[in-house]
Short mmCIF file of C-alpha atoms and ligand atoms in Angstrom, two decimals:
data_model
loop_
_atom_site.label_atom_id
_atom_site.label_comp_id
_atom_site.label_asym_id
_atom_site.label_seq_id
_atom_site.Cartn_x
_atom_site.Cartn_y
_atom_site.Cartn_z
CA MET B 1005 4.32 22.07 2.24
CA SER B 1006 2.86 18.50 2.04
CA SER B 1007 1.14 17.19 5.39
CA CYS B 1008 0.24 13.99 3.85
CA LEU B 1009 2.18 11.02 5.85
CA PHE B 1010 2.62 8.80 2.74
CA CYS B 1011 4.12 11.73 0.49
CA GLU B 1012 6.33 12.34 3.43
CA ILE B 1013 7.59 8.60 3.26
CA ALA B 1014 7.95 8.93 -0.66
CA ALA B 1015 9.84 12.07 -0.30
CA GLY B 1016 12.33 10.10 2.01
CA ARG B 1017 11.64 12.65 5.13
CA ILE B 1018 9.95 10.06 6.97
CA LYS B 1019 11.52 6.74 7.43
CA ALA B 1020 10.09 3.53 6.31
CA GLU B 1021 11.59 -0.14 5.34
CA ILE B 1022 11.33 -0.18 1.74
CA ILE B 1023 10.44 -3.70 0.32
CA HIS B 1024 10.29 -2.56 -3.27
CA GLU B 1025 10.50 0.58 -5.43
CA ASP B 1026 10.07 1.54 -9.03
CA GLU B 1027 9.57 4.83 -10.96
CA GLY B 1028 5.77 5.14 -10.12
CA CYS B 1029 5.26 3.26 -6.74
CA LEU B 1030 7.06 2.58 -3.41
CA ALA B 1031 6.58 -0.52 -1.10
CA PHE B 1032 7.34 -0.37 2.53
CA ARG B 1033 6.48 -2.37 5.63
CA ASP B 1034 3.31 -1.32 7.51
CA ILE B 1035 4.27 0.15 10.98
CA SER B 1036 1.72 -1.87 12.89
CA PRO B 1037 1.54 -5.21 10.91
CA LYS B 1038 -1.74 -7.09 10.89
CA ALA B 1039 0.05 -10.37 9.53
CA PRO B 1040 3.70 -11.59 9.65
CA SER B 1041 4.09 -9.86 6.27
CA HIS B 1042 2.33 -6.61 6.00
CA ILE B 1043 3.52 -4.15 3.28
CA LEU B 1044 2.05 -1.08 1.93
CA VAL B 1045 2.33 0.04 -1.62
CA ILE B 1046 1.69 3.72 -2.69
CA PRO B 1047 1.75 5.55 -5.85
CA ARG B 1048 4.72 8.20 -5.34
CA ARG B 1049 2.25 10.82 -6.83
CA HIS B 1050 -0.49 11.50 -4.50
CA LEU B 1051 -3.88 10.13 -4.91
CA ASP B 1052 -6.47 10.41 -2.00
CA GLY B 1053 -7.68 6.84 -2.57
CA LEU B 1054 -9.56 4.40 -4.89
CA ASN B 1055 -12.17 6.94 -6.05
CA ASP B 1056 -9.47 8.71 -7.85
CA LEU B 1057 -8.66 5.75 -10.12
CA VAL B 1058 -10.91 7.09 -12.81
CA GLY B 1059 -10.56 9.04 -16.01
CA PRO B 1060 -6.91 10.12 -16.40
CA ASP B 1061 -5.51 8.75 -13.10
CA SER B 1062 -6.96 5.12 -13.75
CA ALA B 1063 -3.64 3.82 -15.38
CA ALA B 1064 -2.08 4.42 -11.79
CA ALA B 1065 -3.99 1.09 -10.79
CA ASP B 1066 -2.00 -0.98 -13.13
CA GLY B 1067 1.39 0.39 -11.51
CA LEU B 1068 0.03 -0.22 -8.07
CA LEU B 1069 -1.03 -3.80 -8.74
CA ALA B 1070 2.16 -4.70 -10.54
CA ALA B 1071 4.43 -3.03 -7.54
CA GLY B 1072 2.16 -4.98 -5.06
CA VAL B 1073 3.03 -8.51 -7.00
CA MET B 1074 6.60 -7.28 -7.08
CA ALA B 1075 6.61 -6.65 -3.28
CA ALA B 1076 4.92 -10.03 -2.76
CA HIS B 1077 7.73 -11.82 -4.56
CA ALA B 1078 10.37 -9.93 -2.94
CA GLU B 1079 8.89 -10.96 0.60
CA GLY B 1080 8.68 -14.78 -0.44
CA LEU B 1081 4.82 -14.41 -0.37
CA ALA B 1082 4.15 -15.52 -4.04
CA PRO B 1083 4.35 -19.36 -3.43
CA GLY B 1084 1.97 -19.62 -0.42
CA GLY B 1085 -0.25 -17.07 -1.46
CA TYR B 1086 -1.25 -13.34 0.23
CA ARG B 1087 -3.99 -11.07 -0.07
CA PHE B 1088 -4.40 -7.47 -1.43
CA VAL B 1089 -6.46 -4.85 0.24
CA ILE B 1090 -7.61 -1.33 -0.28
CA ASN B 1091 -9.59 0.32 2.26
CA CYS B 1092 -11.68 3.41 0.86
CA GLY B 1093 -13.12 6.01 2.79
CA GLN B 1094 -14.80 6.03 6.13
CA ASP B 1095 -16.79 3.07 5.77
CA GLY B 1096 -14.10 1.10 4.34
CA GLY B 1097 -11.82 1.79 7.15
CA GLN B 1098 -9.44 4.16 5.33
CA SER B 1099 -7.20 5.86 7.92
CA VAL B 1100 -4.35 7.65 5.69
CA GLY B 1101 -5.58 9.67 2.79
CA HIS B 1102 -2.95 8.84 0.30
CA LEU B 1103 -3.99 5.90 -1.82
CA HIS B 1104 -2.34 2.53 -0.57
CA LEU B 1105 -2.48 -1.09 -1.34
CA HIS B 1106 -2.04 -3.52 1.82
CA VAL B 1107 -0.28 -6.87 0.95
CA LEU B 1108 -0.78 -9.25 3.68
CA GLY B 1109 0.47 -12.61 4.06
CA GLY B 1110 2.79 -15.15 5.82
CA ARG B 1111 -0.28 -17.18 7.48
CA PRO B 1112 -3.57 -18.23 6.49
CA LEU B 1113 -6.04 -15.31 6.12
CA ALA B 1114 -9.58 -15.55 7.40
CA TRP B 1115 -12.65 -14.64 5.12
CA PRO B 1116 -14.58 -12.66 4.89
CA PRO B 1117 -13.14 -9.64 6.51
CA GLY B 1118 -15.01 -7.86 9.42
P1 5GP R 2341 -5.52 2.16 6.09
O1 5GP R 2341 -6.18 2.22 7.76
O2 5GP R 2341 -5.78 3.73 5.74
O3 5GP R 2341 -6.14 1.25 5.19
O4 5GP R 2341 -4.10 1.86 6.23
C1 5GP R 2341 -3.12 2.71 6.89
C2 5GP R 2341 -2.01 1.91 7.31
O5 5GP R 2341 -0.87 2.79 7.46
C3 5GP R 2341 -2.18 1.24 8.61
O6 5GP R 2341 -2.17 -0.24 8.69
C4 5GP R 2341 -1.10 1.84 9.55
O7 5GP R 2341 -0.56 0.77 10.41
C5 5GP R 2341 -0.18 2.21 8.45
N1 5GP R 2341 0.65 3.45 8.97
C6 5GP R 2341 0.13 4.43 9.66
N2 5GP R 2341 1.33 5.39 9.99
C7 5GP R 2341 2.30 4.65 9.39
C8 5GP R 2341 3.65 5.23 9.62
O8 5GP R 2341 4.14 6.24 9.88
N3 5GP R 2341 4.71 4.35 8.79
C9 5GP R 2341 4.16 3.00 8.20
N4 5GP R 2341 5.12 2.43 7.75
N5 5GP R 2341 3.05 2.75 7.99
C10 5GP R 2341 2.17 3.47 8.77
ZN1 ZN R 2342 -0.02 12.07 -0.26
#
């Protein structure tokens, strides 16, 4: 019934290389990496994006950030550093409509982003 790509990955119906998982979140490798390490972290439960992290769903942010830190540790990024990115909506460059956190690292990252 679901036609959401990341819900399909969370359900195990579309394969992904899992880096970290816990009760609320799943972290897996991005299919088109923009850095030597590029991991996506998603809540298992569908949320469209950042704009949903208000009211009753605001607590999902805690779990997402914690899972991102765990994924960074698992990937060996913690000592050298890394970056979290969440694109939101059309102007923010969001292409998949299921909330996700990018964890990028493995090389020095330029700032500011485009
Ligand atoms: P956004 O542009 O929405 O912030 O990020 C979506 C990300 O999902 C992109 O970096 C893209 O490479 C990644 N992506 C798209 N389709 C797939 C897929 O089927 N599997 C995985 N692992 N990543 C995907
Ligand atoms: Zn979804």
